[in-house]
CSV table of C-alpha atoms and ligand atoms in Angstrom, one decimal:
chain,number,residue,atom,x,y,z
A,1157,MET,CA,0.0,0.0,0.0
A,1158,PRO,CA,1.3,3.5,-0.8
A,1159,ASP,CA,2.4,5.8,2.0
A,1160,THR,CA,0.3,8.7,1.0
A,1161,ARG,CA,-3.0,7.2,2.2
A,1162,GLY,CA,-4.7,9.1,4.9
A,1163,SER,CA,-7.6,8.3,7.2
A,1164,ILE,CA,-11.1,9.5,6.3
A,1165,HIS,CA,-11.3,11.0,9.8
A,1166,GLY,CA,-8.4,13.4,9.2
A,1167,GLN,CA,-4.8,13.3,10.3
A,1168,TRP,CA,-2.7,14.9,13.1
A,1169,SER,CA,-1.1,18.0,11.8
A,1170,SER,CA,2.4,16.8,12.6
A,1171,ARG,CA,4.4,14.0,14.2
A,1172,PHE,CA,4.6,16.1,17.3
A,1173,VAL,CA,0.9,16.4,17.6
A,1174,PHE,CA,0.6,12.6,17.3
A,1175,ILE,CA,3.1,12.3,20.2
A,1176,LEU,CA,1.2,14.8,22.3
A,1177,ALA,CA,-2.1,13.1,21.7
A,1178,ALA,CA,-0.7,9.7,22.5
A,1179,VAL,CA,0.9,11.1,25.7
A,1180,GLY,CA,-2.4,12.7,26.5
A,1181,SER,CA,-4.0,9.2,26.1
A,1182,ALA,CA,-1.3,7.5,28.1
A,1183,VAL,CA,-0.9,10.0,31.0
A,1184,GLY,CA,-4.1,10.0,33.0
A,1185,LEU,CA,-5.7,8.6,36.1
A,1186,GLY,CA,-3.6,5.5,35.6
A,1187,ASN,CA,-0.4,7.5,36.4
A,1188,ILE,CA,-1.6,9.8,39.1
A,1189,TRP,CA,-4.5,7.9,40.8
A,1190,LYS,CA,-4.0,4.2,40.0
A,1191,PHE,CA,-0.2,3.7,40.0
A,1192,PRO,CA,0.3,5.1,43.6
A,1193,TYR,CA,-2.6,3.2,45.0
A,1194,ILE,CA,-1.7,-0.2,43.5
A,1195,THR,CA,1.9,0.3,44.4
A,1196,GLY,CA,0.7,1.0,48.0
A,1197,GLU,CA,-1.4,-2.1,48.0
A,1198,ASN,CA,1.3,-4.3,46.6
A,1199,GLY,CA,4.1,-3.5,48.9
A,1200,GLY,CA,6.1,-0.8,47.1
A,1201,GLY,CA,9.6,-1.1,45.5
A,1202,ALA,CA,9.5,-4.7,44.2
A,1203,PHE,CA,6.2,-4.1,42.5
A,1204,VAL,CA,7.6,-0.9,40.9
A,1205,VAL,CA,10.6,-3.0,39.5
A,1206,VAL,CA,8.2,-5.6,38.0
A,1207,TYR,CA,6.1,-2.8,36.5
A,1208,LEU,CA,9.2,-1.1,34.9
A,1209,VAL,CA,10.3,-4.5,33.5
A,1210,CYS,CA,6.8,-5.0,32.0
A,1211,ILE,CA,6.9,-1.5,30.5
A,1212,ALA,CA,10.3,-2.1,28.8
A,1213,LEU,CA,9.9,-5.7,27.6
A,1214,ILE,CA,6.2,-5.7,26.8
A,1215,GLY,CA,4.9,-2.1,26.7
A,1216,VAL,CA,7.5,-0.8,24.2
A,1217,PRO,CA,7.3,-3.5,21.6
A,1218,ILE,CA,3.6,-3.8,21.8
A,1219,MET,CA,3.1,-0.1,21.5
A,1220,MET,CA,5.2,-0.1,18.3
A,1221,ALA,CA,3.1,-3.0,17.1
A,1222,GLU,CA,-0.2,-1.2,17.8
A,1223,ILE,CA,0.9,2.0,16.1
A,1224,LEU,CA,2.2,0.2,13.1
A,1225,ILE,CA,-1.0,-1.9,12.6
A,1226,GLY,CA,-3.1,1.3,13.0
A,1227,ARG,CA,-1.1,3.3,10.5
A,1228,ARG,CA,-1.0,0.5,8.0
A,1229,GLY,CA,-4.8,0.0,8.2
A,1230,ARG,CA,-5.7,3.8,8.4
A,1231,ARG,CA,-9.2,2.9,9.7
A,1232,SER,CA,-11.0,2.2,13.0
A,1233,PRO,CA,-9.4,-0.8,14.7
A,1234,ILE,CA,-12.3,-3.1,13.6
A,1235,ASN,CA,-11.9,-2.1,9.9
A,1236,THR,CA,-8.1,-1.9,10.2
A,1237,MET,CA,-8.0,-5.6,11.3
A,1238,ARG,CA,-10.4,-6.5,8.5
A,1239,ALA,CA,-8.1,-4.7,5.9
A,1240,LEU,CA,-4.9,-6.3,7.3
A,1241,VAL,CA,-6.5,-9.7,7.4
A,1242,ALA,CA,-7.2,-9.3,3.7
A,1243,GLU,CA,-3.7,-7.8,2.9
A,1244,GLU,CA,-1.9,-10.5,4.8
A,1245,LYS,CA,-4.3,-13.3,3.9
A,1246,ALA,CA,-4.7,-14.1,7.5
A,1247,HIS,CA,-7.4,-16.2,9.2
A,1248,PRO,CA,-10.7,-14.2,9.4
A,1249,ALA,CA,-11.0,-14.7,13.1
A,1250,TRP,CA,-8.4,-12.0,13.6
A,1251,ARG,CA,-11.1,-9.5,12.8
A,1252,TRP,CA,-12.5,-10.1,16.3
A,1253,LEU,CA,-9.5,-8.4,17.8
A,1254,GLY,CA,-11.0,-5.1,16.8
A,1255,TRP,CA,-14.2,-5.9,18.5
A,1256,LEU,CA,-12.5,-7.0,21.7
A,1257,GLY,CA,-10.9,-3.6,21.9
A,1258,VAL,CA,-14.2,-1.7,21.4
A,1259,VAL,CA,-15.9,-3.7,24.2
A,1260,THR,CA,-12.9,-3.2,26.5
A,1261,GLY,CA,-12.9,0.5,25.8
A,1262,PHE,CA,-16.6,0.8,26.9
A,1263,LEU,CA,-16.0,-1.1,30.1
A,1264,ILE,CA,-12.9,1.0,31.0
A,1265,LEU,CA,-14.5,4.3,30.2
A,1266,SER,CA,-17.5,3.4,32.3
A,1267,TYR,CA,-15.5,3.4,35.6
A,1268,TYR,CA,-12.8,5.8,34.4
A,1269,SER,CA,-15.5,8.5,34.1
A,1270,VAL,CA,-16.6,7.8,37.7
A,1271,VAL,CA,-13.1,8.3,39.1
A,1272,ALA,CA,-12.6,11.4,36.9
A,1273,GLY,CA,-15.8,12.6,38.4
A,1274,TRP,CA,-14.1,12.5,41.8
A,1275,ALA,CA,-11.3,14.7,40.5
A,1276,LEU,CA,-13.9,17.1,39.1
A,1277,ALA,CA,-15.6,17.3,42.5
A,1278,TYR,CA,-12.2,18.0,44.1
A,1279,VAL,CA,-11.6,21.0,41.8
A,1280,PHE,CA,-14.5,22.6,43.5
A,1281,ARG,CA,-13.6,21.5,47.0
A,1282,ALA,CA,-10.1,22.8,46.6
A,1283,GLY,CA,-11.4,25.9,45.0
A,1284,ALA,CA,-13.8,26.5,47.9
A,1285,GLY,CA,-10.8,26.3,50.3
A,1286,LEU,CA,-12.2,23.2,52.1
A,1287,PHE,CA,-8.7,21.8,52.4
A,1288,THR,CA,-7.1,24.7,54.1
A,1289,GLY,CA,-5.6,23.5,57.4
A,1290,ALA,CA,-7.4,20.2,57.1
A,1291,ASP,CA,-5.8,17.2,58.8
A,1292,ALA,CA,-5.9,13.5,57.7
A,1293,GLY,CA,-9.1,12.9,59.5
A,1294,ALA,CA,-11.0,15.8,58.0
A,1295,VAL,CA,-9.8,15.0,54.6
A,1296,SER,CA,-10.9,11.3,54.9
A,1297,THR,CA,-14.3,12.5,56.1
A,1298,LEU,CA,-14.7,14.7,53.0
A,1299,PHE,CA,-13.8,11.8,50.7
A,1300,GLY,CA,-16.2,9.5,52.5
A,1301,ALA,CA,-19.0,12.0,52.1
A,1302,LEU,CA,-18.5,12.0,48.4
A,1303,LEU,CA,-18.6,8.2,48.1
A,1304,ASP,CA,-21.7,8.0,50.3
A,1305,SER,CA,-23.7,10.1,48.0
A,1306,PRO,CA,-24.8,8.3,44.8
A,1307,GLU,CA,-26.5,11.5,43.6
A,1308,SER,CA,-23.4,13.7,43.6
A,1309,MET,CA,-21.2,10.9,42.2
A,1310,LEU,CA,-23.7,10.3,39.4
A,1311,ALA,CA,-23.8,14.0,38.7
A,1312,TRP,CA,-20.0,14.3,38.4
A,1313,HIS,CA,-19.9,11.1,36.3
A,1314,THR,CA,-22.5,12.6,34.0
A,1315,ILE,CA,-20.6,15.9,33.6
A,1316,PHE,CA,-17.4,14.2,32.8
A,1317,MET,CA,-19.0,11.9,30.2
A,1318,VAL,CA,-20.6,14.9,28.5
A,1319,MET,CA,-17.2,16.6,28.4
A,1320,THR,CA,-15.7,13.5,26.8
A,1321,MET,CA,-18.5,13.2,24.2
A,1322,ALA,CA,-18.2,16.9,23.4
A,1323,VAL,CA,-14.5,16.6,22.4
A,1324,VAL,CA,-14.8,13.3,20.5
A,1325,ALA,CA,-17.8,14.8,18.6
A,1326,ARG,CA,-15.5,17.6,17.2
A,1327,GLY,CA,-13.1,15.2,15.6
A,1328,VAL,CA,-9.4,14.7,15.3
A,1329,ARG,CA,-8.1,18.2,14.7
A,1330,GLY,CA,-10.7,20.5,16.2
A,1331,GLY,CA,-11.4,18.4,19.3
A,1332,LEU,CA,-8.5,16.1,20.2
A,1333,GLU,CA,-5.6,18.2,19.1
A,1334,ARG,CA,-6.5,21.4,20.8
A,1335,ALA,CA,-7.1,19.8,24.2
A,1336,VAL,CA,-3.7,18.3,24.6
A,1337,THR,CA,-1.2,20.9,23.4
A,1338,LEU,CA,-1.3,23.1,26.4
A,1339,LEU,CA,-2.5,21.0,29.2
A,1340,MET,CA,0.0,18.1,29.2
A,1341,PRO,CA,3.1,20.3,29.8
A,1342,ALA,CA,1.2,22.2,32.6
A,1343,LEU,CA,0.5,19.0,34.4
A,1344,PHE,CA,4.1,18.0,34.4
A,1345,VAL,CA,5.1,21.4,35.9
A,1346,LEU,CA,2.6,21.0,38.7
A,1347,LEU,CA,3.7,17.4,39.5
A,1348,VAL,CA,7.3,18.7,39.9
A,1349,ILE,CA,6.1,21.4,42.3
A,1350,LEU,CA,4.3,18.8,44.3
A,1351,VAL,CA,7.4,16.6,44.5
A,1352,PHE,CA,9.3,19.6,45.9
A,1353,TYR,CA,6.6,20.1,48.5
A,1354,ALA,CA,6.9,16.4,49.4
A,1355,LEU,CA,10.7,16.8,49.6
A,1356,TYR,CA,10.6,19.6,52.1
A,1357,GLU,CA,7.4,18.8,54.1
A,1358,GLY,CA,6.9,15.1,53.7
A,1359,ASP,CA,8.8,12.1,54.9
A,1360,PHE,CA,10.8,12.0,51.7
A,1361,ALA,CA,13.3,9.4,52.7
A,1362,ARG,CA,10.6,6.9,53.7
A,1363,GLY,CA,8.5,7.6,50.7
A,1364,ALA,CA,11.4,7.2,48.3
A,1365,ALA,CA,12.6,4.0,50.0
A,1366,PHE,CA,9.1,2.6,49.8
A,1367,LEU,CA,9.0,3.3,46.0
A,1368,PHE,CA,12.6,2.4,45.1
A,1369,SER,CA,14.0,-0.2,47.5
A,1370,PRO,CA,12.6,-3.5,46.4
A,1371,ASP,CA,11.7,-6.1,49.0
A,1372,PHE,CA,10.6,-9.0,46.8
A,1373,ASP,CA,9.6,-11.2,49.8
A,1374,LYS,CA,7.2,-8.6,51.0
A,1375,VAL,CA,5.5,-8.4,47.7
A,1376,PHE,CA,5.4,-12.0,46.6
A,1377,GLN,CA,5.2,-14.0,49.8
A,1378,HIS,CA,1.7,-14.3,51.1
A,1379,CYS,CA,1.7,-15.5,54.7
A,1380,GLU,CA,-1.2,-16.8,56.7
A,1381,VAL,CA,-1.3,-17.8,60.3
A,1382,GLU,CA,-3.4,-20.9,60.8
A,1383,ALA,CA,-3.8,-22.5,64.2
A,1384,GLY,CA,-0.7,-20.7,65.4
A,1385,VAL,CA,1.4,-21.9,62.5
A,1386,LYS,CA,2.6,-19.3,60.0
A,1387,SER,CA,2.8,-20.6,56.4
A,1388,CYS,CA,4.0,-18.6,53.4
A,1389,ARG,CA,3.6,-19.2,49.8
A,1390,PHE,CA,4.6,-17.4,46.6
A,1391,SER,CA,1.8,-15.5,45.0
A,1392,GLY,CA,1.9,-14.3,41.4
A,1393,GLU,CA,-1.0,-11.9,41.7
A,1394,PRO,CA,1.1,-8.8,42.0
A,1395,LEU,CA,2.8,-9.8,38.8
A,1396,LEU,CA,-0.5,-9.8,37.0
A,1397,ILE,CA,-1.4,-6.5,38.5
A,1398,ALA,CA,1.9,-5.0,37.4
A,1399,LEU,CA,1.5,-6.4,33.9
A,1400,GLY,CA,-2.1,-5.3,33.6
A,1401,HIS,CA,-1.1,-1.8,34.8
A,1402,ALA,CA,1.7,-1.6,32.2
A,1403,PHE,CA,-1.0,-2.0,29.5
A,1404,PHE,CA,-3.4,0.3,31.2
A,1405,THR,CA,-1.0,3.1,31.8
A,1406,LEU,CA,0.3,3.0,28.2
A,1407,SER,CA,-3.3,2.8,26.8
A,1408,LEU,CA,-2.4,-0.5,25.1
A,1409,GLY,CA,-4.3,-3.6,24.2
A,1410,MET,CA,-7.6,-2.2,23.1
A,1411,GLY,CA,-7.0,-0.1,20.0
A,1412,ALA,CA,-6.8,3.4,21.4
A,1413,ILE,CA,-3.2,3.8,20.3
A,1414,MET,CA,-4.0,1.9,17.1
A,1415,VAL,CA,-6.7,4.4,16.2
A,1416,TYR,CA,-4.4,7.3,17.1
A,1417,GLY,CA,-1.7,5.6,14.9
A,1418,SER,CA,-4.1,5.5,12.0
A,1419,TYR,CA,-4.2,9.4,12.1
A,1420,MET,CA,-0.3,9.5,12.2
A,1421,PRO,CA,1.5,11.1,9.3
A,1422,GLY,CA,3.0,8.5,7.0
A,1423,ASN,CA,6.7,9.5,7.3
A,1424,ALA,CA,7.0,9.7,11.1
A,1425,SER,CA,9.2,7.3,13.0
A,1426,ILE,CA,7.2,4.9,15.1
A,1427,ALA,CA,10.1,3.8,17.3
A,1428,ARG,CA,11.0,7.3,18.3
A,1429,ALA,CA,7.4,8.3,19.0
A,1430,THR,CA,7.0,5.2,21.1
A,1431,LEU,CA,10.1,6.0,23.2
A,1432,THR,CA,8.9,9.5,23.9
A,1433,ILE,CA,5.5,8.4,24.9
A,1434,VAL,CA,6.7,5.7,27.2
A,1435,VAL,CA,9.3,7.9,28.9
A,1436,ALA,CA,6.8,10.7,29.5
A,1437,ASP,CA,4.3,8.2,30.9
A,1438,THR,CA,6.7,6.6,33.2
A,1439,VAL,CA,8.1,9.9,34.5
A,1440,ALA,CA,4.6,11.1,35.2
A,1441,ALA,CA,3.8,7.9,37.3
A,1442,LEU,CA,7.1,8.1,39.2
A,1443,LEU,CA,6.6,11.8,39.9
A,1444,ALA,CA,3.2,11.1,41.2
A,1445,GLY,CA,4.6,8.4,43.5
A,1446,LEU,CA,7.3,10.7,44.8
A,1447,ALA,CA,4.7,13.4,45.5
A,1448,ILE,CA,2.3,11.1,47.3
A,1449,PHE,CA,4.2,8.6,49.4
A,1450,PRO,CA,6.2,11.1,51.5
A,1451,ILE,CA,2.9,12.7,52.4
A,1452,VAL,CA,1.4,9.4,53.2
A,1453,PHE,CA,4.2,8.5,55.7
A,1454,ALA,CA,4.5,12.0,57.2
A,1455,ASN,CA,0.9,11.9,58.1
A,1456,GLY,CA,0.7,8.3,59.4
A,1457,LEU,CA,-1.6,7.3,56.6
A,1458,GLU,CA,-1.9,3.8,55.2
A,1459,PRO,CA,-0.2,3.2,51.8
A,1460,ALA,CA,-2.5,0.3,51.1
A,1461,SER,CA,-5.7,2.3,51.6
A,1462,GLY,CA,-6.9,1.7,48.1
A,1463,PRO,CA,-8.6,3.8,45.4
A,1464,GLY,CA,-9.1,6.8,47.7
A,1465,LEU,CA,-5.3,7.2,48.3
A,1466,ILE,CA,-4.6,10.4,46.4
A,1467,PHE,CA,-7.9,12.0,47.4
A,1468,GLN,CA,-7.0,11.4,51.0
A,1469,THR,CA,-3.3,12.5,50.9
A,1470,LEU,CA,-2.8,15.3,48.4
A,1471,PRO,CA,-5.5,17.6,50.1
A,1472,ILE,CA,-3.4,17.4,53.3
A,1473,ALA,CA,-0.4,18.8,51.4
A,1474,PHE,CA,-2.4,21.4,49.7
A,1475,GLY,CA,-4.1,22.4,52.9
A,1476,ALA,CA,-0.8,23.0,54.6
A,1477,MET,CA,1.3,24.6,52.0
A,1478,THR,CA,1.6,28.3,51.1
A,1479,GLY,CA,-0.4,28.9,48.0
A,1480,GLY,CA,-2.0,25.5,48.5
A,1481,HIS,CA,-5.4,26.9,47.8
A,1482,LEU,CA,-4.3,27.9,44.3
A,1483,PHE,CA,-2.0,24.9,43.6
A,1484,GLY,CA,-4.6,22.4,44.9
A,1485,THR,CA,-7.3,23.8,42.6
A,1486,LEU,CA,-4.9,23.9,39.7
A,1487,PHE,CA,-3.8,20.3,40.4
A,1488,PHE,CA,-7.2,18.9,40.3
A,1489,VAL,CA,-8.0,20.9,37.2
A,1490,LEU,CA,-5.0,19.4,35.4
A,1491,LEU,CA,-5.9,15.9,36.7
A,1492,VAL,CA,-9.3,16.3,35.1
A,1493,PHE,CA,-7.6,17.4,31.9
A,1494,ALA,CA,-5.3,14.4,32.0
A,1495,ALA,CA,-8.3,12.1,32.5
A,1496,TRP,CA,-10.2,13.9,29.7
A,1497,THR,CA,-7.4,13.4,27.1
A,1498,SER,CA,-7.3,9.7,28.1
A,1499,ALA,CA,-11.1,9.2,28.1
A,1500,ILE,CA,-11.4,10.5,24.5
A,1501,SER,CA,-9.0,7.8,23.3
A,1502,LEU,CA,-11.1,5.1,25.0
A,1503,ILE,CA,-14.2,5.8,22.8
A,1504,GLU,CA,-12.5,7.0,19.6
A,1505,PRO,CA,-12.2,3.4,18.2
A,1506,ALA,CA,-16.0,2.8,18.6
A,1507,VAL,CA,-16.9,6.3,17.2
A,1508,ALA,CA,-14.6,5.9,14.2
A,1509,TRP,CA,-16.2,2.5,13.5
A,1510,LEU,CA,-19.8,4.0,13.7
A,1511,VAL,CA,-18.8,6.7,11.3
A,1512,GLU,CA,-17.2,4.3,8.8
A,1513,ASN,CA,-19.7,1.5,8.9
A,1514,ARG,CA,-23.0,3.0,9.9
A,1515,GLY,CA,-22.5,6.2,8.0
A,1516,MET,CA,-23.2,8.2,11.2
A,1517,ALA,CA,-21.9,11.7,11.7
A,1518,ARG,CA,-19.4,12.2,14.5
A,1519,VAL,CA,-21.9,13.9,16.8
A,1520,PRO,CA,-24.5,11.2,17.1
A,1521,ALA,CA,-21.8,8.5,17.1
A,1522,ALA,CA,-20.1,10.2,20.1
A,1523,LEU,CA,-23.4,10.5,21.8
A,1524,ALA,CA,-24.4,6.9,21.3
A,1525,VAL,CA,-21.0,5.6,22.5
A,1526,GLY,CA,-20.8,7.9,25.5
A,1527,ALA,CA,-24.4,7.1,26.6
A,1528,THR,CA,-23.7,3.4,26.6
A,1529,ALA,CA,-20.5,3.9,28.7
A,1530,TRP,CA,-22.5,6.2,31.0
A,1531,VAL,CA,-25.1,3.6,31.7
A,1532,LEU,CA,-22.5,1.0,32.5
A,1533,GLY,CA,-20.8,3.5,34.8
A,1534,ILE,CA,-23.9,3.7,37.1
A,1535,GLY,CA,-22.8,0.3,38.4
A,1536,SER,CA,-19.5,1.8,39.5
A,1537,VAL,CA,-21.2,4.8,41.1
A,1538,LEU,CA,-23.3,2.5,43.2
A,1539,SER,CA,-20.4,0.2,44.1
A,1540,PHE,CA,-19.3,2.8,46.7
A,1541,ASN,CA,-22.6,3.1,48.4
A,1542,LEU,CA,-25.9,1.3,47.7
A,1543,TRP,CA,-24.2,-1.7,46.1
A,1544,SER,CA,-21.2,-1.9,48.4
A,1545,GLY,CA,-22.6,-4.7,50.6
A,1546,GLU,CA,-21.6,-8.3,50.3
A,1547,SER,CA,-24.9,-9.4,48.6
A,1548,PHE,CA,-23.9,-7.2,45.6
A,1549,GLN,CA,-20.4,-8.7,45.3
A,1550,LEU,CA,-19.0,-11.4,43.2
A,1551,PHE,CA,-15.7,-13.1,44.2
A,1552,GLY,CA,-15.6,-10.6,47.0
A,1553,LYS,CA,-15.4,-7.7,44.5
A,1554,THR,CA,-17.8,-4.9,43.8
A,1555,TRP,CA,-18.9,-4.1,40.3
A,1556,PHE,CA,-16.3,-1.3,40.2
A,1557,ASP,CA,-13.5,-3.7,41.3
A,1558,LEU,CA,-14.7,-6.4,38.9
A,1559,ILE,CA,-14.7,-4.2,35.9
A,1560,ASP,CA,-11.4,-2.8,36.8
A,1561,TYR,CA,-9.9,-6.3,37.3
A,1562,LEU,CA,-11.5,-7.8,34.2
A,1563,THR,CA,-10.3,-5.0,31.9
A,1564,ALA,CA,-6.9,-4.2,33.3
A,1565,ASN,CA,-5.8,-7.7,34.3
A,1566,ILE,CA,-7.5,-9.8,31.7
A,1567,LEU,CA,-8.8,-8.1,28.6
A,1568,LEU,CA,-5.9,-5.6,28.0
A,1569,PRO,CA,-3.2,-8.3,28.4
A,1570,LEU,CA,-5.2,-10.6,26.1
A,1571,GLY,CA,-5.7,-7.8,23.5
A,1572,GLY,CA,-2.0,-6.9,23.8
A,1573,LEU,CA,-1.0,-10.6,23.4
A,1574,LEU,CA,-3.0,-10.9,20.2
A,1575,ILE,CA,-1.7,-7.6,18.8
A,1576,ALA,CA,1.9,-8.8,19.4
A,1577,LEU,CA,1.1,-12.2,17.8
A,1578,PHE,CA,-0.5,-10.5,14.8
A,1579,ALA,CA,2.3,-8.0,14.2
A,1580,GLY,CA,5.1,-10.6,14.9
A,1581,TRP,CA,3.7,-13.7,13.3
A,1582,VAL,CA,0.9,-12.9,11.0
A,1583,MET,CA,2.1,-9.8,9.3
A,1584,SER,CA,4.8,-10.4,6.8
A,1585,ARG,CA,8.3,-9.2,7.6
A,1586,ALA,CA,8.1,-7.0,4.5
A,1587,SER,CA,4.9,-5.2,5.8
A,1588,SER,CA,6.1,-4.6,9.3
A,1589,CYS,CA,9.6,-3.6,8.2
A,1590,SER,CA,8.3,-1.0,5.7
A,1591,GLU,CA,5.7,0.4,8.0
A,1592,LEU,CA,8.2,1.0,10.8
A,1593,ARG,CA,10.4,2.9,8.4
A,1594,MET,CA,13.5,2.0,10.4
A,1595,GLY,CA,15.3,-0.2,7.8
A,1596,ASP,CA,16.1,-3.8,8.4
A,1597,GLY,CA,18.8,-3.2,11.0
A,1598,VAL,CA,19.5,-4.0,14.6
A,1599,GLY,CA,16.5,-1.9,15.8
A,1600,TYR,CA,14.0,-3.6,13.6
A,1601,ARG,CA,15.4,-7.1,14.4
A,1602,THR,CA,15.3,-6.4,18.2
A,1603,TRP,CA,11.8,-5.2,17.9
A,1604,ARG,CA,10.7,-8.3,15.9
A,1605,PHE,CA,12.4,-10.6,18.3
A,1606,LEU,CA,10.7,-9.0,21.3
A,1607,VAL,CA,7.3,-8.9,19.7
A,1608,ARG,CA,7.5,-12.5,18.5
A,1609,TYR,CA,9.1,-14.3,21.5
A,1610,VAL,CA,9.6,-12.1,24.5
A,1611,SER,CA,6.4,-10.1,25.0
A,1612,PRO,CA,3.9,-12.9,24.2
A,1613,TRP,CA,5.6,-15.5,26.4
A,1614,LEU,CA,5.9,-13.1,29.3
A,1615,VAL,CA,2.2,-12.3,29.1
A,1616,VAL,CA,1.3,-15.9,29.0
A,1617,ILE,CA,3.5,-16.9,31.8
A,1618,VAL,CA,2.3,-14.1,34.1
A,1619,PHE,CA,-1.2,-15.0,33.3
A,1620,LEU,CA,-1.0,-18.7,33.9
A,1621,ASN,CA,0.9,-18.0,37.1
A,1622,ALA,CA,-1.7,-15.7,38.4
A,1623,ILE,CA,-4.5,-18.2,37.8
A,1624,GLY,CA,-2.5,-20.8,39.6
A,1625,LEU,CA,-1.6,-23.0,36.7
A,1626,ILE,CA,2.2,-22.7,37.0
B,2296,LIG,N1,-3.7,5.2,29.9
B,2296,LIG,C1,-4.8,6.0,30.5
B,2296,LIG,C2,-4.4,6.3,32.0
B,2296,LIG,O1,-3.3,5.9,32.4
B,2296,LIG,C3,-6.1,5.3,30.4
B,2296,LIG,C4,-6.4,4.9,29.1
B,2296,LIG,C5,-6.7,5.7,28.0
B,2296,LIG,C6,-6.4,3.5,28.6
B,2296,LIG,N2,-6.9,4.9,26.9
B,2296,LIG,C7,-6.8,3.6,27.2
B,2296,LIG,C8,-6.2,2.3,29.2
B,2296,LIG,C9,-6.8,2.5,26.5
B,2296,LIG,C10,-6.3,1.2,28.4
B,2296,LIG,C11,-6.6,1.2,27.1
B,2296,LIG,O2,-5.1,6.9,32.7
């Protein structure tokens, strides 16, 4: 296929804009909300090491695979897979990969929007000065009050979903591009300011040690005391959580990066773009960790306190620091923007498909997709209040926990595995080599080796291990 083809949905104005959009998709609640809380729940440093290994050996090659598939297909992931199946004369079942991604995107957005709603609520709390001088107890009470109110959570969830639909409705250039160019750099600046605050006012030594000094036993040994006898066994569950989070934080495994890749200018280097995106995403997560854990330890908070972690720690910092009123408000504004630029990438594959196959205009397509995710999100809203009881749980998990677990730890690794297999084994060497535009040198060969042998096997091993088969 010639390099001059474009997507019917338009194209990013430059390689730089593609990178910004992809960084906008990657950097979101996953970095600032989820990474700190799952690191806290999984014992710290050793978990971070496993996560970084997953990013390097699985995230990088699979991101390149996803972009290259998208750019070669130049359509929504569903039609891209259809086109490449024809081009490579592959088995038609590969077309289901596009559908898997669309479903996963709906499920993720449904709860993502609820958490983004918390961030939205916090913009106004910070703005109203509610954190000024607040201690850990007061801040926890505030968070609890939000969770206890289905009405207000539903309202914030609704507002966030409307914001997401509004941007997606405007299309690639008008909507997506504009939103990311200014906001991403501002978020990084604010994260650095917060790290400085944590350095001077928090227990930085303990926070940094928690993040960076790995204690593998603490993470992977699960000990139980039964009848006075303590027994420990190896548990692979944190491995699966780290793997799943590597996909989640890089927006991989469901076609978001694939659809963004389909709008990428033909001559841009996929490898270089990937490295930039991955480094930016990792730096954002580590900065968030360095801002949060020193505050956690300085205030005697529990690192393993779960999804509420940043909402119960950062307000304390803002409440105590000079200018905290302003910085706090600004921080939550930027967190909302980070979530916003991620959320749009979660529904773009489905919207692009509706436009291509159902002949819909972008506006009704965005409305239809957003409304579906909104309805699914009601289950997540209720998971924190009316449906939090045991009678509403399955495997000891609420709806919110279930959707999170199913998408991040199962569907994304599965989608990523299939993407790696498709790019590494199904696509011909000639197609992948020419699409990557890096020549047939060491770089290309390393990528092909990783995507054929290393990434797929690691995903399979971690997976079998977590479900107890090995
Ligand atoms: N990566 C985003 C975050 O860290 C979330 C996200 C956006 C995502 N698009 C995705 C996750 C696609 C998985 C797949 O917040």
